[in-house]
XYZ file of N, CA and C in Angstrom:
294
model
N 30.869 -75.764 90.594
C 31.413 -75.639 91.802
C 32.548 -74.522 91.817
N 32.895 -74.605 90.942
C 34.467 -73.538 90.923
C 33.699 -72.240 90.222
N 32.444 -72.283 89.516
C 31.975 -71.033 89.418
C 31.318 -70.739 90.807
N 30.964 -71.403 91.578
C 30.144 -70.817 92.687
C 31.314 -69.817 93.779
N 32.640 -70.526 93.694
C 33.721 -70.381 94.253
C 34.141 -68.833 93.926
N 34.458 -68.643 92.744
C 34.832 -67.356 91.888
C 33.708 -66.716 91.975
N 32.512 -66.994 91.985
C 31.714 -65.951 92.509
C 31.500 -65.353 93.674
N 31.554 -66.167 94.591
C 31.855 -66.122 95.807
C 33.289 -65.190 96.241
N 34.162 -65.191 95.686
C 35.198 -64.558 96.211
C 35.339 -63.308 95.364
N 34.331 -63.073 94.275
C 34.201 -61.788 93.350
C 33.159 -61.036 94.474
N 32.453 -61.513 94.520
C 31.533 -60.747 95.629
C 32.366 -60.408 96.760
N 32.648 -60.862 97.185
C 33.895 -60.663 98.325
C 34.658 -59.335 98.558
N 35.127 -59.657 97.170
C 36.371 -58.110 96.839
C 35.331 -56.934 96.437
N 34.290 -57.086 95.931
C 33.468 -56.037 95.232
C 32.802 -55.469 97.287
N 32.020 -56.090 97.747
C 31.721 -56.046 99.172
C 32.982 -54.643 99.864
N 34.074 -55.745 99.795
C 35.576 -54.582 100.514
C 35.575 -53.501 99.764
N 35.664 -53.369 98.348
C 35.774 -52.279 97.747
C 34.732 -51.307 98.380
N 33.586 -51.604 97.904
C 32.335 -50.723 98.727
C 32.666 -50.461 100.221
N 33.008 -51.276 101.111
C 33.106 -50.989 102.656
C 34.282 -49.994 102.459
N 35.458 -50.114 102.061
C 36.510 -49.112 101.704
C 36.379 -47.783 101.258
N 35.542 -47.778 100.733
C 35.212 -46.572 99.611
C 34.179 -45.780 100.507
N 33.544 -46.585 101.218
C 32.318 -45.896 102.400
C 33.162 -45.187 103.635
N 34.378 -46.153 104.031
C 35.007 -45.567 105.189
C 36.008 -44.331 104.791
N 36.055 -44.230 103.467
C 37.458 -43.287 103.631
C 36.417 -41.919 102.561
N 35.051 -42.426 102.308
C 34.247 -40.984 102.164
C 33.771 -40.490 103.741
N 33.167 -41.395 104.505
C 33.177 -40.885 105.873
C 34.433 -39.835 106.503
N 35.519 -40.478 106.656
C 36.749 -39.858 107.112
C 37.020 -38.355 106.063
N 36.857 -38.627 105.037
C 36.529 -36.765 104.240
C 35.847 -36.037 104.807
N 34.479 -36.895 104.741
C 33.399 -35.619 105.223
C 33.575 -35.195 106.517
N 34.009 -36.332 107.636
C 34.431 -35.987 109.183
C 35.243 -34.742 109.134
N 36.722 -35.059 108.121
C 37.557 -33.925 108.426
C 37.106 -32.502 107.791
N 36.065 -32.678 106.918
C 35.849 -31.104 106.318
C 34.810 -30.504 107.115
N 33.895 -31.501 107.999
C 32.673 -30.645 109.241
C 33.995 -30.493 110.238
N 34.663 -31.053 110.661
C 35.850 -30.723 111.906
C 36.618 -29.504 111.860
N 36.985 -29.611 110.515
C 37.806 -27.964 110.380
C 36.937 -27.139 110.193
N 35.692 -26.934 109.595
C 34.867 -26.234 109.507
C 34.200 -25.654 110.422
N 34.117 -26.368 111.792
C 33.626 -26.111 112.639
C 34.789 -25.361 113.711
N 36.266 -26.022 113.427
C 37.148 -24.943 114.088
C 37.347 -23.537 113.251
N 37.074 -23.412 111.869
C 37.239 -22.282 111.567
C 36.116 -21.349 111.641
N 35.002 -21.910 111.941
C 33.854 -21.244 112.571
C 34.018 -20.735 113.861
N 34.428 -21.579 114.656
C 34.797 -20.701 116.046
C 36.086 -19.656 116.305
N 36.573 -19.920 115.354
C 37.615 -19.140 115.425
C 37.401 -17.926 114.553
N 36.673 -17.646 113.910
C 35.740 -16.641 113.134
C 34.842 -15.795 114.142
N 34.258 -16.711 114.955
C 32.887 -15.919 115.511
C 33.528 -15.342 116.706
N 34.832 -15.748 117.463
C 35.716 -15.139 118.735
C 36.572 -14.578 118.279
N 36.774 -13.888 116.699
C 37.642 -12.835 115.846
C 39.312 -13.408 116.790
N 39.559 -14.520 116.288
C 40.863 -14.684 116.447
C 41.454 -15.485 114.840
N 40.711 -15.474 113.974
C 41.270 -16.082 112.813
C 42.259 -15.166 112.268
N 42.033 -13.537 112.603
C 42.996 -12.525 111.944
C 44.586 -12.647 113.280
N 44.192 -13.626 114.478
C 45.552 -13.579 115.141
C 46.310 -14.742 114.878
N 45.910 -16.125 114.036
C 46.609 -17.065 114.046
C 47.622 -17.067 113.229
N 49.306 -17.126 113.614
C 50.379 -17.121 112.998
C 50.501 -18.340 112.182
N 50.330 -19.398 112.910
C 50.521 -20.491 112.173
C 49.309 -21.611 112.563
N 49.018 -22.485 111.515
C 47.922 -23.086 111.839
C 48.053 -24.606 110.614
N 48.269 -25.386 111.756
C 48.147 -27.297 110.961
C 47.113 -28.171 111.153
N 46.795 -28.402 109.945
C 45.616 -29.508 110.054
C 46.219 -30.782 110.478
N 45.623 -31.756 111.603
C 46.443 -32.712 112.005
C 45.294 -33.875 112.017
N 46.056 -35.191 111.754
C 44.734 -36.361 112.316
C 45.741 -37.165 113.772
N 44.762 -37.725 114.218
C 44.899 -38.064 115.327
C 44.463 -39.936 115.156
N 45.206 -40.608 115.017
C 44.695 -41.926 114.545
C 43.723 -42.960 115.892
N 44.719 -42.631 116.859
C 44.144 -43.479 118.104
C 42.568 -43.153 118.238
N 42.206 -41.853 118.189
C 41.180 -41.380 118.838
C 39.916 -41.305 117.297
N 41.170 -41.150 116.075
C 40.481 -41.179 114.841
C 39.548 -39.681 114.742
N 40.162 -38.576 115.368
C 39.881 -36.992 115.071
C 40.607 -36.309 114.163
N 40.253 -35.553 113.283
C 41.155 -34.085 112.914
C 40.984 -33.268 113.904
N 42.177 -32.346 113.928
C 42.011 -31.336 114.920
C 43.208 -29.995 114.228
N 43.248 -29.148 114.894
C 44.380 -27.857 114.391
C 45.129 -27.565 115.545
N 46.394 -27.240 115.341
C 47.394 -26.953 115.893
C 47.304 -25.582 115.988
N 47.528 -24.527 116.604
C 47.413 -23.228 116.523
C 48.484 -22.107 117.326
N 49.510 -21.351 116.520
C 49.804 -20.579 117.321
C 49.038 -19.061 116.938
N 49.092 -18.459 118.167
C 48.396 -17.045 118.265
C 49.201 -16.103 118.397
N 49.092 -14.953 117.646
C 49.673 -13.607 117.841
C 49.748 -13.385 119.326
N 50.772 -12.820 119.975
C 50.905 -12.409 120.953
C 51.212 -13.474 122.399
N 50.932 -14.934 121.652
C 51.338 -15.875 122.861
C 52.070 -16.773 121.930
N 53.094 -16.732 121.462
C 53.930 -17.117 120.145
C 54.462 -18.478 121.641
N 54.836 -18.576 122.419
C 55.061 -19.279 123.108
C 54.367 -20.636 123.495
N 52.967 -20.454 123.366
C 51.714 -21.417 123.801
C 51.241 -22.131 122.369
N 51.513 -23.451 122.432
C 50.672 -23.902 121.244
C 49.224 -24.588 121.360
N 48.403 -24.122 120.802
C 46.531 -24.305 120.772
C 46.452 -25.457 120.003
N 45.453 -26.429 120.683
C 44.914 -27.643 120.072
C 43.177 -27.383 119.954
N 42.726 -27.167 118.722
C 41.264 -27.185 118.765
C 40.866 -28.193 117.802
N 39.781 -28.656 118.735
C 39.297 -30.022 118.431
C 37.445 -29.858 118.591
N 37.057 -30.648 117.428
C 35.373 -30.746 117.973
C 35.334 -32.338 118.656
N 34.237 -32.182 119.498
C 33.811 -33.379 120.088
C 32.936 -33.613 119.199
N 33.030 -35.111 119.124
C 31.730 -35.972 118.264
C 31.327 -34.924 117.270
N 31.793 -34.173 116.243
C 31.186 -33.507 115.377
C 30.721 -32.249 115.423
N 29.504 -32.648 115.861
C 28.586 -31.279 116.368
C 28.452 -31.216 117.862
N 28.808 -31.948 118.724
C 28.315 -32.021 120.061
C 28.770 -30.621 120.466
N 30.302 -30.587 120.788
C 31.124 -29.681 120.994
C 32.255 -29.192 120.769
N 33.110 -28.492 121.314
C 34.637 -27.939 120.642
C 35.615 -28.363 122.176
N 36.658 -28.204 121.782
C 37.705 -28.499 123.109
C 38.751 -27.583 122.442
N 39.129 -26.687 123.256
C 40.384 -25.903 122.989
C 41.605 -25.778 124.385
N 42.631 -26.662 123.858
C 43.654 -26.680 124.876
C 44.748 -26.206 124.634
N 45.683 -25.183 125.349
C 46.932 -24.896 125.120
C 48.086 -25.198 125.985
N 49.124 -25.300 125.731
C 50.173 -25.961 126.351
C 51.456 -25.058 126.034
N 52.559 -25.214 126.841
C 53.983 -24.588 126.487
C 54.382 -25.314 125.568
N 55.266 -24.951 124.658
C 55.989 -25.544 123.385
C 57.538 -25.943 124.269
N 57.781 -25.357 125.230
C 59.238 -25.641 125.912
C 59.350 -26.491 126.330
């Protein structure tokens, strides 16, 4: 009886470790894909050389990675660049930081 309980507990611990590992692996993959898509957009639209400041951020409420950008010639505004559902689309929003 005791061996069964220990076996079940060890099995649950192993399952928990595997699930946690898969979750963090997915988040790492999601981050790389999202940031790659943002960089590709900036390069295609010739904005990469105009970026003054760039910060990678994570929104835990939405579960997405995005970048905060400040662009040369428009320093008073900050832009948020984020992909929508990793490959479906792209969202770029600007706002005044003052």
